[in-house]
Short mmCIF file of C-alpha atoms and ligand atoms in Angstrom, two decimals:
data_model
loop_
_atom_site.label_atom_id
_atom_site.label_comp_id
_atom_site.label_asym_id
_atom_site.label_seq_id
_atom_site.Cartn_x
_atom_site.Cartn_y
_atom_site.Cartn_z
CA MET A 248 0.00 0.00 0.00
CA LEU A 249 2.69 2.44 1.00
CA GLU A 250 4.70 1.55 -2.09
CA ASP A 251 1.84 2.83 -4.25
CA LYS A 252 2.38 6.39 -3.09
CA LYS A 253 4.85 8.14 -5.33
CA PRO A 254 5.14 11.61 -3.70
CA GLN A 255 8.42 11.94 -1.80
CA LEU A 256 8.26 10.36 1.63
CA THR A 257 10.21 11.53 4.64
CA PRO A 258 12.30 8.97 6.53
CA ILE A 259 11.85 9.23 10.31
CA SER A 260 15.62 9.73 10.65
CA GLU A 261 15.27 13.10 8.95
CA LEU A 262 13.33 14.48 11.93
CA GLY A 263 14.98 12.47 14.71
CA GLU A 264 13.06 11.23 17.76
CA PHE A 265 12.39 14.60 19.39
CA GLY A 266 11.62 16.31 16.10
CA LEU A 267 9.20 13.52 15.28
CA ILE A 268 7.35 13.75 18.62
CA LYS A 269 7.04 17.52 18.21
CA HIS A 270 5.86 17.15 14.61
CA LEU A 271 3.21 14.54 15.50
CA THR A 272 1.82 16.24 18.58
CA GLU A 273 2.05 20.02 17.95
CA ASN A 274 -1.58 20.37 16.76
CA PHE A 275 -3.14 18.82 19.83
CA SER A 276 -4.78 21.27 22.24
CA ILE A 277 -5.78 20.77 25.88
CA LYS A 278 -9.51 20.47 26.56
CA ASN A 279 -9.82 19.30 30.16
CA SER A 280 -9.14 21.33 33.31
CA SER A 281 -7.87 18.11 34.91
CA THR A 282 -4.86 18.20 32.55
CA GLU A 283 -2.34 20.31 34.48
CA ARG A 284 0.79 19.46 32.54
CA SER A 285 0.96 17.66 29.22
CA ILE A 286 3.54 16.67 26.58
CA GLY A 287 7.03 18.09 27.02
CA ASP A 288 7.89 17.23 30.60
CA ASP A 289 9.16 14.01 32.12
CA ALA A 290 5.61 13.08 33.02
CA ALA A 291 2.14 14.56 32.69
CA ILE A 292 0.34 15.98 35.72
CA ILE A 293 -3.35 15.07 36.09
CA ASN A 294 -5.52 16.74 38.71
CA PRO A 295 -8.37 14.32 39.54
CA GLU A 296 -10.37 17.22 41.00
CA GLY A 297 -11.71 15.10 43.87
CA LYS A 298 -12.76 12.24 41.58
CA LYS A 299 -11.54 8.66 41.33
CA VAL A 300 -9.08 7.90 38.54
CA VAL A 301 -9.76 4.96 36.21
CA ILE A 302 -6.95 3.87 33.93
CA THR A 303 -6.65 1.26 31.20
CA SER A 304 -4.25 0.23 28.44
CA ASP A 305 -4.49 -1.70 25.16
CA VAL A 306 -1.75 -2.88 22.82
CA LEU A 307 -2.39 -3.16 19.06
CA ALA A 308 0.28 -5.17 17.23
CA GLU A 309 0.60 -5.36 13.46
CA GLY A 310 -0.17 -8.85 12.18
CA VAL A 311 -1.96 -9.75 15.43
CA HIS A 312 -4.61 -7.06 15.87
CA PHE A 313 -4.54 -5.39 12.46
CA ASN A 314 -3.42 -6.01 8.91
CA LEU A 315 -2.10 -2.96 7.07
CA GLY A 316 -3.08 -4.70 3.83
CA TYR A 317 -6.62 -3.49 4.40
CA VAL A 318 -6.70 -1.26 7.47
CA PRO A 319 -6.13 2.40 6.60
CA LEU A 320 -3.64 4.03 8.99
CA LYS A 321 -6.00 6.86 9.87
CA HIS A 322 -8.64 4.37 10.99
CA LEU A 323 -6.03 2.47 12.92
CA GLY A 324 -5.16 5.56 14.98
CA TYR A 325 -8.82 6.32 15.58
CA LYS A 326 -9.69 2.77 16.58
CA ALA A 327 -6.67 2.45 18.87
CA VAL A 328 -8.05 5.38 20.89
CA VAL A 329 -11.69 4.22 20.75
CA VAL A 330 -11.03 0.73 22.14
CA ASN A 331 -9.51 2.34 25.24
CA LEU A 332 -12.29 4.90 25.65
CA SER A 333 -14.76 2.03 25.47
CA ASP A 334 -13.11 0.49 28.56
CA ILE A 335 -13.42 3.80 30.41
CA ALA A 336 -17.10 4.06 29.37
CA ALA A 337 -17.63 0.51 30.70
CA MET A 338 -16.65 1.82 34.16
CA ASN A 339 -19.26 4.58 33.75
CA ALA A 340 -16.43 7.14 33.92
CA VAL A 341 -15.65 10.10 31.66
CA PRO A 342 -12.46 9.68 29.57
CA THR A 343 -10.16 12.68 29.95
CA GLN A 344 -6.57 11.87 28.90
CA ILE A 345 -4.63 9.38 26.75
CA LEU A 346 -0.98 8.45 26.34
CA VAL A 347 0.24 6.99 23.04
CA SER A 348 3.31 4.76 22.82
CA MET A 349 4.63 3.48 19.53
CA ALA A 350 7.31 1.08 18.38
CA VAL A 351 7.77 1.66 14.67
CA SER A 352 10.05 0.15 12.05
CA ASN A 353 11.90 2.45 9.66
CA ARG A 354 9.87 1.09 6.75
CA PHE A 355 7.26 3.63 7.90
CA PRO A 356 7.84 7.15 6.62
CA VAL A 357 6.81 10.21 8.64
CA GLU A 358 3.74 10.54 6.39
CA ALA A 359 2.43 7.15 7.58
CA LEU A 360 2.74 8.25 11.21
CA ASP A 361 0.99 11.51 10.28
CA GLU A 362 -2.00 9.47 9.14
CA ILE A 363 -2.10 7.49 12.36
CA TYR A 364 -1.90 10.72 14.37
CA ASP A 365 -4.62 12.25 12.23
CA GLY A 366 -6.89 9.42 13.38
CA ILE A 367 -5.75 9.88 16.99
CA TYR A 368 -6.42 13.62 16.66
CA ARG A 369 -9.95 13.06 15.34
CA ALA A 370 -10.74 10.70 18.20
CA CYS A 371 -9.40 13.21 20.76
CA GLU A 372 -11.59 15.93 19.23
CA LYS A 373 -14.70 13.78 19.04
CA TYR A 374 -14.39 12.38 22.58
CA ASN A 375 -12.94 15.50 24.20
CA VAL A 376 -9.79 13.84 25.53
CA ASP A 377 -6.28 15.26 25.86
CA LEU A 378 -3.16 13.59 24.49
CA VAL A 379 -0.78 14.11 27.41
CA GLY A 380 2.22 11.94 26.59
CA GLY A 381 3.59 8.67 25.39
CA ASP A 382 6.78 7.14 24.15
CA THR A 383 8.37 6.60 20.74
CA THR A 384 10.88 3.94 19.87
CA SER A 385 12.04 1.96 16.88
CA SER A 386 11.12 -1.63 16.16
CA THR A 387 12.91 -4.16 13.98
CA SER A 388 9.65 -5.46 12.59
CA GLY A 389 6.25 -3.92 12.21
CA LEU A 390 4.24 -1.45 14.20
CA VAL A 391 3.00 -1.66 17.77
CA ILE A 392 0.76 1.02 19.26
CA THR A 393 -0.06 1.04 22.96
CA ILE A 394 -2.62 3.51 24.22
CA THR A 395 -3.33 4.24 27.85
CA ALA A 396 -6.54 6.04 28.70
CA ILE A 397 -7.42 7.85 31.91
CA GLY A 398 -10.94 8.67 33.06
CA LEU A 399 -12.36 10.49 36.06
CA GLU A 400 -15.62 10.00 37.93
CA ASN A 401 -17.24 10.49 41.30
CA SER A 402 -16.81 7.37 43.35
CA GLU A 403 -20.57 6.71 43.69
CA ASN A 404 -21.08 6.67 39.89
CA LEU A 405 -18.46 4.05 39.04
CA VAL A 406 -19.81 0.70 37.84
CA THR A 407 -17.75 -2.49 38.06
CA ARG A 408 -18.27 -6.04 36.80
CA ASN A 409 -19.15 -7.50 40.17
CA GLY A 410 -22.49 -6.01 41.23
CA ALA A 411 -25.09 -8.09 39.33
CA LYS A 412 -27.73 -9.77 41.52
CA THR A 413 -30.09 -12.67 40.81
CA ASN A 414 -33.14 -11.44 38.82
CA ASP A 415 -31.31 -8.36 37.49
CA LEU A 416 -32.00 -7.76 33.81
CA LEU A 417 -29.22 -8.11 31.23
CA VAL A 418 -29.16 -5.18 28.78
CA VAL A 419 -27.02 -4.36 25.74
CA THR A 420 -26.67 -1.16 23.71
CA GLY A 421 -26.80 -0.94 19.90
CA ASP A 422 -26.50 -4.06 17.79
CA LEU A 423 -23.95 -6.89 17.78
CA GLY A 424 -21.97 -9.00 15.31
CA GLY A 425 -21.50 -6.24 12.72
CA ALA A 426 -17.78 -5.69 13.30
CA TYR A 427 -17.12 -9.40 12.85
CA MET A 428 -19.05 -9.53 9.58
CA GLY A 429 -17.17 -6.43 8.40
CA LEU A 430 -13.92 -8.27 9.06
CA GLN A 431 -15.14 -11.25 7.00
CA ILE A 432 -15.78 -8.92 4.05
CA LEU A 433 -12.35 -7.25 4.40
CA GLU A 434 -10.57 -10.59 4.59
CA ARG A 435 -12.47 -12.00 1.64
CA GLU A 436 -11.73 -9.00 -0.57
CA HIS A 437 -8.10 -8.89 0.59
CA SER A 438 -7.50 -12.49 -0.43
CA VAL A 439 -9.16 -11.83 -3.80
CA TYR A 440 -6.80 -8.86 -4.22
CA LEU A 441 -3.74 -10.94 -3.27
CA ALA A 442 -4.74 -13.58 -5.83
CA ASN A 443 -5.30 -10.98 -8.53
CA PRO A 444 -4.31 -7.34 -7.85
CA ASN A 445 -6.32 -6.20 -10.89
CA MET A 446 -9.61 -7.33 -9.36
CA GLN A 447 -11.69 -4.50 -7.94
CA PRO A 448 -12.77 -5.20 -4.36
CA GLU A 449 -16.54 -5.61 -3.93
CA MET A 450 -17.29 -3.53 -0.88
CA GLU A 451 -20.44 -1.81 -2.08
CA GLY A 452 -23.49 -2.17 0.12
CA TYR A 453 -21.44 -3.29 3.12
CA ASP A 454 -20.82 0.23 4.50
CA TYR A 455 -22.38 -0.23 7.91
CA ILE A 456 -20.49 -3.39 8.88
CA LEU A 457 -17.21 -2.14 7.36
CA GLU A 458 -17.51 0.96 9.49
CA ARG A 459 -18.29 -1.16 12.55
CA GLN A 460 -14.98 -2.97 11.95
CA LEU A 461 -12.72 -0.15 10.75
CA LYS A 462 -14.06 2.88 12.59
CA PRO A 463 -15.93 1.77 15.70
CA GLU A 464 -17.21 4.27 18.25
CA ALA A 465 -17.08 4.07 22.05
CA ARG A 466 -20.45 4.38 23.82
CA THR A 467 -19.39 7.30 26.00
CA ASP A 468 -22.89 8.71 25.32
CA ILE A 469 -24.62 5.98 27.34
CA LYS A 470 -23.51 7.39 30.70
CA LYS A 471 -25.60 10.51 30.16
CA THR A 472 -28.57 8.57 28.75
CA LEU A 473 -28.64 6.34 31.82
CA GLU A 474 -28.40 9.37 34.12
CA GLU A 475 -31.36 10.96 32.34
CA LEU A 476 -33.35 7.75 32.80
CA ASP A 477 -32.26 7.66 36.44
CA ILE A 478 -30.71 4.21 36.08
CA LYS A 479 -27.43 3.08 37.61
CA PRO A 480 -26.33 -0.30 36.25
CA THR A 481 -25.48 -2.90 38.87
CA SER A 482 -22.59 -4.21 36.73
CA MET A 483 -21.12 -3.32 33.35
CA ILE A 484 -18.56 -4.43 30.73
CA ASP A 485 -17.86 -3.47 27.11
CA VAL A 486 -18.32 -5.95 24.28
CA SER A 487 -14.80 -6.31 22.92
CA ASP A 488 -14.40 -10.10 22.76
CA GLY A 489 -17.97 -11.16 21.97
CA LEU A 490 -21.21 -11.30 23.95
CA ALA A 491 -20.59 -14.84 25.25
CA SER A 492 -17.21 -14.03 26.73
CA GLU A 493 -18.50 -10.81 28.33
CA ILE A 494 -21.49 -12.58 29.90
CA LEU A 495 -19.10 -15.11 31.43
CA HIS A 496 -16.96 -12.26 32.85
CA LEU A 497 -20.01 -10.66 34.50
CA SER A 498 -21.04 -14.08 35.78
CA ASP A 499 -17.60 -14.82 37.18
CA GLN A 500 -17.19 -11.44 38.89
CA SER A 501 -20.77 -11.05 40.14
CA LYS A 502 -21.23 -14.68 41.18
CA VAL A 503 -24.51 -15.11 39.31
CA GLY A 504 -25.53 -17.11 36.23
CA PHE A 505 -27.36 -15.75 33.19
CA ARG A 506 -30.20 -16.71 30.88
CA LEU A 507 -29.74 -15.14 27.47
CA TYR A 508 -32.58 -15.24 24.89
CA GLU A 509 -31.24 -15.89 21.40
CA GLU A 510 -34.24 -14.19 19.77
CA LYS A 511 -33.58 -10.98 21.74
CA ILE A 512 -29.97 -10.45 20.56
CA PRO A 513 -30.03 -7.17 18.58
CA LEU A 514 -28.73 -7.68 15.02
CA ASP A 515 -28.63 -5.24 12.12
CA THR A 516 -30.30 -6.47 8.90
CA LEU A 517 -26.99 -6.18 7.04
CA THR A 518 -25.29 -8.34 9.68
CA ILE A 519 -27.96 -11.00 9.16
CA THR A 520 -27.84 -10.98 5.34
CA THR A 521 -24.03 -10.99 5.30
CA ALA A 522 -23.91 -13.84 7.82
CA ASP A 523 -26.27 -15.77 5.51
CA GLU A 524 -23.90 -15.08 2.63
CA PHE A 525 -21.05 -16.66 4.62
CA ASN A 526 -23.24 -19.50 5.92
CA LEU A 527 -22.80 -18.27 9.47
CA ASN A 528 -25.38 -18.10 12.23
CA PRO A 529 -25.80 -14.37 12.96
CA ALA A 530 -26.34 -15.00 16.68
CA MET A 531 -23.02 -16.87 16.70
CA CYS A 532 -21.33 -13.77 15.21
CA ALA A 533 -22.72 -11.67 18.07
CA LEU A 534 -21.72 -14.22 20.68
CA SER A 535 -18.18 -14.93 19.57
CA GLY A 536 -17.29 -12.23 17.04
CA GLY A 537 -16.34 -9.30 19.22
CA GLU A 538 -15.10 -5.77 18.54
CA ASP A 539 -18.60 -4.31 18.68
CA TYR A 540 -17.64 -1.95 21.53
CA GLU A 541 -21.21 -1.78 22.79
CA LEU A 542 -21.94 -1.82 26.52
CA LEU A 543 -23.40 -4.84 28.30
CA PHE A 544 -24.84 -4.20 31.75
CA THR A 545 -27.29 -5.36 34.36
CA ILE A 546 -30.05 -3.33 36.00
CA SER A 547 -32.43 -3.92 38.87
CA PRO A 548 -35.77 -5.32 37.60
CA ASN A 549 -37.36 -2.22 39.21
CA ASP A 550 -35.72 -0.10 36.49
CA TYR A 551 -37.21 -2.08 33.60
CA GLU A 552 -40.00 0.40 32.78
CA LYS A 553 -37.48 3.26 32.56
CA LEU A 554 -35.60 1.84 29.57
CA ARG A 555 -38.15 -0.57 28.12
CA ASN A 556 -38.90 1.52 25.02
CA HIS A 557 -35.56 3.29 24.63
CA PRO A 558 -34.02 2.76 21.14
CA ASP A 559 -30.45 2.48 22.53
CA PHE A 560 -31.19 -0.54 24.72
CA THR A 561 -32.31 -4.14 24.36
CA VAL A 562 -33.08 -6.41 27.31
CA ILE A 563 -31.56 -9.74 26.26
CA GLY A 564 -31.80 -11.82 29.41
CA HIS A 565 -31.59 -11.94 33.19
CA ALA A 566 -29.41 -13.09 36.03
CA VAL A 567 -30.10 -16.33 37.90
CA ASP A 568 -28.38 -18.03 40.83
CA LEU A 569 -24.78 -18.98 40.13
CA GLU A 570 -25.57 -22.71 40.45
CA GLN A 571 -27.94 -22.45 37.48
CA GLY A 572 -25.05 -21.63 35.17
CA ASN A 573 -24.95 -19.59 31.95
CA PHE A 574 -27.33 -20.74 29.22
CA MET A 575 -28.89 -19.38 26.06
CA VAL A 576 -32.58 -20.05 25.44
CA LEU A 577 -32.66 -21.06 21.78
CA ARG A 578 -34.86 -19.29 19.29
CA GLY A 579 -38.34 -20.77 18.91
CA SER A 580 -37.93 -23.36 21.67
CA ASN A 581 -37.37 -23.66 25.38
CA GLU A 582 -34.15 -25.57 24.89
CA LEU A 583 -31.02 -24.32 26.62
CA ALA A 584 -27.48 -24.28 25.22
CA GLN A 585 -24.55 -23.66 27.51
CA ILE A 586 -22.73 -20.38 26.88
CA THR A 587 -19.00 -20.89 26.40
CA ALA A 588 -16.25 -18.34 25.73
CA GLN A 589 -16.39 -19.38 22.05
CA GLY A 590 -20.15 -18.88 21.75
CA TRP A 591 -22.32 -21.72 22.89
CA ASP A 592 -22.14 -25.44 23.22
CA ALA A 593 -24.06 -27.71 20.90
CA PHE A 594 -24.89 -29.78 23.99
CA LEU A 595 -28.32 -28.93 25.19
CA LYS A 596 -29.65 -28.91 28.71
CA LYS A 597 -33.29 -29.43 29.59
P1 ADP B 281 11.57 10.69 28.19
O1 ADP B 281 12.95 10.64 27.62
O2 ADP B 281 11.46 11.41 29.49
O3 ADP B 281 10.86 9.37 28.14
P2 ADP B 281 10.56 11.43 25.66
O4 ADP B 281 11.61 12.13 24.94
O5 ADP B 281 10.29 10.00 25.38
O6 ADP B 281 10.76 11.66 27.22
O7 ADP B 281 9.20 12.21 25.44
C1 ADP B 281 9.14 13.62 25.50
C2 ADP B 281 7.73 14.04 25.70
O8 ADP B 281 6.96 13.64 24.58
C3 ADP B 281 7.07 13.42 26.91
O9 ADP B 281 6.13 14.36 27.42
C4 ADP B 281 6.36 12.23 26.35
O10 ADP B 281 5.26 11.86 27.15
C5 ADP B 281 5.93 12.75 25.00
N1 ADP B 281 5.85 11.72 23.95
C6 ADP B 281 6.81 10.86 23.55
N2 ADP B 281 6.40 10.07 22.55
C7 ADP B 281 5.11 10.43 22.29
C8 ADP B 281 4.12 9.99 21.38
N3 ADP B 281 4.32 9.00 20.50
N4 ADP B 281 2.91 10.59 21.42
C9 ADP B 281 2.67 11.57 22.31
N5 ADP B 281 3.55 12.03 23.18
C10 ADP B 281 4.77 11.48 23.21
MG1 MG B 282 10.43 8.35 26.49
#
């Protein structure tokens, strides 16, 4: 991809490490009063302003988490920020600062890093977070980006994974499985391209799921929506690894089991038709696909009326006693299938 670009490219060595950091970060402005000191010192200074600090980190490694054959660099920068902000949102906290650390091989020109930072910049603008530091080093192979995100929130508003109680309702935002189907399209078209570079990729009509994969958004908006509805979740997690795996995390931490209703899992029409095209069960894509970055949470049954008709939320199940385990009620029957980290087990329980 990079080889296709003919305009002259700048080797990183031309700027040097400090010149590069300055070049990449000089456009970023500070938006939060909690950011006391930012890039340029030995460390940033954050003033939590009486709130609790939540902090999280994610590594994205080339060849493991992304393939530069089909992931545009700008989207990569954006997504690297978003996946961290999603973790902050899952604590019901407000993201305020990020740090960006990169190991980059000299096969990347400055212009490639500019694109990544353009994506990082857009995410900072959209989500109102400050870039306050990071680290830059060379790598002998490929690109690794590690982002650390910081969020602040009053202690009483924080939501963890361990507060779900028996009979609580299980709720999810948005729709699921789209990011996984988007990845299937990208991989299919990429292998067609590798086999014959003259073939035009067929991406038309798949916009929604491609965007779910390449340019996901973090549900930082849900915090306010829940406040307006006067609902505080009893437990919460973001859907990064797939619904099944997240349900098991809530179960494990909260010491309850869950009943999930297959027919309630929210799926976009395009996710369903594309899954059909690939001979996949769309519910399976939601359960084991991942990267949807929606929020999964539990609420007291007393709060049901408050969100029942809200377009952002779908009630997909409820908590049961831990001994009753984690099972999905299959569509059109009362049969139960055990939820496993990979999706669900073909073995049914009565
Ligand atoms: P040190 O030698 O103390 O680690 P650096 O020279 O690595 O400092 O970094 C100088 C400043 O630039 C620091 O504020 C650091 O947080 C910031 N910084 C370094 N790399 C990046 C990057 N890739 N993105 C944003 N800020 C960075
Ligand atoms: Mg450093």
